[in-house]
Amino acid sequence: MATAELRGVVGPGPAAIAAPGGGAGPPVMGGGGGGRGDAGPGSGATPGTAAVATAGGPGPGGVAAAGPAPAPPAGGSGAGGSGSAREGWLFKWTNYIKGYQRRWFVLSNGLLSYYRSKAEMRHTCRGTINLATANITVEDSCNFIISNGGAQTYHLKASSEVERQRWVTALELAKAKAVKMLAESDESGDEESVSQTDKTELQNTLRTLSSKVEDLSTCNDLIAKHGTALQRSLSELEALKLPAESNEKIKQVNERATLFRITSNAMINACRDFLMLAQTHSKKWQKSLQYERDQRIRLEETLEQLAKQHNHLERAFRGATVLPANTPGSTGSGKDQCCSGKGDMSDEDEEIEFFDAFDIITMPENLGHKRTGSNISGASSDISLDEQYKHPLEETKKEKRTRIPYKPNYSLNLWSIMKNCIGKELSKIPMPVNFNEPLSMLQRLTEDLEYHELLDRAATCENSLEQLCYVAAFTVSSYSTTVFRTSKPFNPLLGETFELDRLEENGYRSLCEQVSHHPPAAAHHAESKNGWTLRQEIKITSKFRGKYLSIMPLGTIHCIFHATGHHYTWKKVTTTVHNIIVGKLWIDQSGEIDIVNHKTGDKCNLKFVPYSYFSRDIARKVTGEVTDPSGKVHFALLGTWDEKMDCFKVQPVPGDNGGDARQRGHEAEESRAMLWRRNPLPKNAENMYYFSELALTLNAFEGGTAPTDSRLRPDQRLMENGRWDEANAEKQRLEEKQRLSRKKREAEAVKATEDGTPYDPYKALWFERKKDPVTKELTHIYRGGYWECKDKQDWNTCPDIF
């Protein structure tokens, strides 16, 4: 029975999964496949759940996991889809902490690849080994090893001896084919792993070229045939007794016909030479292309390893190493820590993705349980979720919540996901909630009103230039909430809304609606009883450049003051998230903003200075000048977008040449006035996504809101409560529902076109798209009716989006 247990045979009752290797246990071999595989077995045992076998041959001790084993998998499925020779489930050795883990293996085109699940085949490959240079060794009835000389080694276990033999046979056949293909390569010693798609595409191109040359040859034959007949006819004409002048003309035509035939022959020969050259150099082109691809893969693997090393160094520096949760009954001794360190946690632990979060930590089934464990922020380990997150069915407007559930400290390799997004539009790429914060883009847009009192003060100004200074300070203040906010907000669903009613407390109320999905666009309207209106339509475009992420908001912001009729417009600057691959994420704002008063012609130019390692200037610096319509400067602005903005009154003094010059420094200092200073962050903000006091209240439940309100979005609510696995599943459901709705609208549009009937495209519910009277741009402007519907609680026109 001991032998059976060491072989990993699953019996009725407690069984043990044996570590690979002969006799007593696994040999000490380097593991890892394809740069992201599992770590190879080392030595040591998992405390409480493993036993060290003393019997067997020499070498490190074997490890057998105790306890009831899972039911054996279905095994291989024979010839799978997508042209694969074989695919199915196998157990793969990861490390002494996790032992064997079930993985989905695919054998195709001489390559053996594996995934965590069959569904993962669409987006993430965990490792690949080339069988052309691999050795296949059978250990016992169920175990076998695939190695390519030490760089990659897979210790695998099948569910039965028959299943193992099927896999080994398929692998040997695939290896033989791969070796044969390698031997037939025209360049001995070099590996040509050109994809089948590239070969087919090149062959099709050459086939097309050959076809075109054949057509040209046919045309050439016809030209030669007709040219000969023409020359014969001309010769017959020359034989006739015609005037001398006619003979001369006929001779010229004959020469031109001969020249035309010679030229066409030369053209055909040139085309034939080109085709031969293309056929001769096609393999060299293939090889150059493959070389560039291999270089890119090696660079990606190097960057990935660098990112992991940097991550380990940061953890060591903070003294907060994240380890997998111990299994029940483990003691957590120093020896165990040494063993786990020797196995290096396996690369798969560094490649944790959102759909495998349960491998790392088990979330509580109900919110009343305390959050404990090494993967949860220590600051929240003694606070239950019920204590952290409490809200009555309807929160009173006077009592706003001051904290939310602390952010779980999940380990996630950002580069493993982001490297496939280089150069793409991120709004079109589905991302796990691990990158998000529990607020939607509509709520982030509403955060622009954090310092609404600046607009209240501006509304009381009698001088338009002073008013412009406060508007400029308000513009800068909207960026102060982003300084530590490196997580992205949820992309709103089409038709999603968010209201913020602070009419009683602060004198304003705000409404946002997602008016377009591709490109994503949100419309915002806020009105204050203190005499101002703010409206905007913002389209967010973003590009991942490998090292940094650029976020470019497009659209115009309007601010109108009721008493004076002053109408201001401006646009936002570019936000850049740095250190996407390696290092701590940090945010910078760069670019210029021109704020224009369309009634008076006054202008303010704000410059957001990009951060530079070589600059001695202060970080996040913003400078500005307020000018009248003639261009004369009246105020100078100076500050930082994350801290404060000051204003200096500019008094011209006589210059050397009789003109005006700017006032001297000490005189400017006397006129300094502080326009705005950032409010301090709440206590423990670092555990709550660095939310400001306003941001903490935005997702608090409020009764009476529209059924499309962001507060009611289930995936966002689950994420806020720390249930990230459920949030990811719910996010996928909502996105699929949105895709089905879009396809239905497209089908209706096609049917209407075919039938010749009019079709109304999607229209926003609370905003109307029309030409702005000031900027002449097409934009969404609030059409009214929302607050009236809220008073009546009449939401019949709202779509079902959640």
Coordinates of N, CA, C and O in Angstrom, one line a residue, residues 531-535 558-562 565-568:
G531 N -25.3 80.2 -8.0 CA -25.1 81.1 -9.1 C -24.2 80.6 -10.2 O -23.6 81.4 -10.9
W532 N -24.0 79.2 -10.4 CA -23.2 78.7 -11.4 C -23.7 77.4 -12.0 O -24.4 76.7 -11.2
T533 N -23.3 77.1 -13.2 CA -23.6 75.8 -13.8 C -22.3 75.3 -14.5 O -21.6 76.0 -15.1
L534 N -22.1 74.0 -14.2 CA -20.9 73.3 -14.8 C -21.5 72.2 -15.7 O -22.3 71.3 -15.2
R535 N -21.0 72.1 -16.9 CA -21.4 71.0 -17.8 C -20.2 70.5 -18.6 O -19.3 71.4 -19.0
H558 N -17.6 73.4 -19.6 CA -18.2 74.7 -19.7 C -18.6 75.1 -18.2 O -19.1 74.3 -17.5
C559 N -18.4 76.4 -17.9 CA -18.8 76.9 -16.6 C -19.5 78.3 -16.9 O -18.8 79.2 -17.4
I560 N -20.7 78.4 -16.5 CA -21.5 79.6 -16.7 C -21.9 80.2 -15.4 O -22.4 79.5 -14.5
F561 N -21.7 81.5 -15.2 CA -22.1 82.2 -14.0 C -23.4 83.0 -14.3 O -23.5 83.8 -15.3
H562 N -24.5 82.7 -13.6 CA -25.8 83.2 -13.9 C -25.9 84.7 -13.8 O -26.5 85.3 -14.7
G565 N -23.4 86.2 -16.6 CA -23.4 85.6 -18.0 C -22.1 85.3 -18.5 O -21.9 84.9 -19.7
H566 N -21.0 85.3 -17.6 CA -19.7 84.9 -18.1 C -19.7 83.4 -18.4 O -20.1 82.6 -17.5
H567 N -19.2 83.1 -19.5 CA -19.2 81.7 -20.0 C -17.7 81.3 -20.2 O -17.1 81.8 -21.2
Y568 N -17.2 80.3 -19.4 CA -15.8 79.9 -19.5 C -15.8 78.5 -20.1 O -16.7 77.6 -19.8

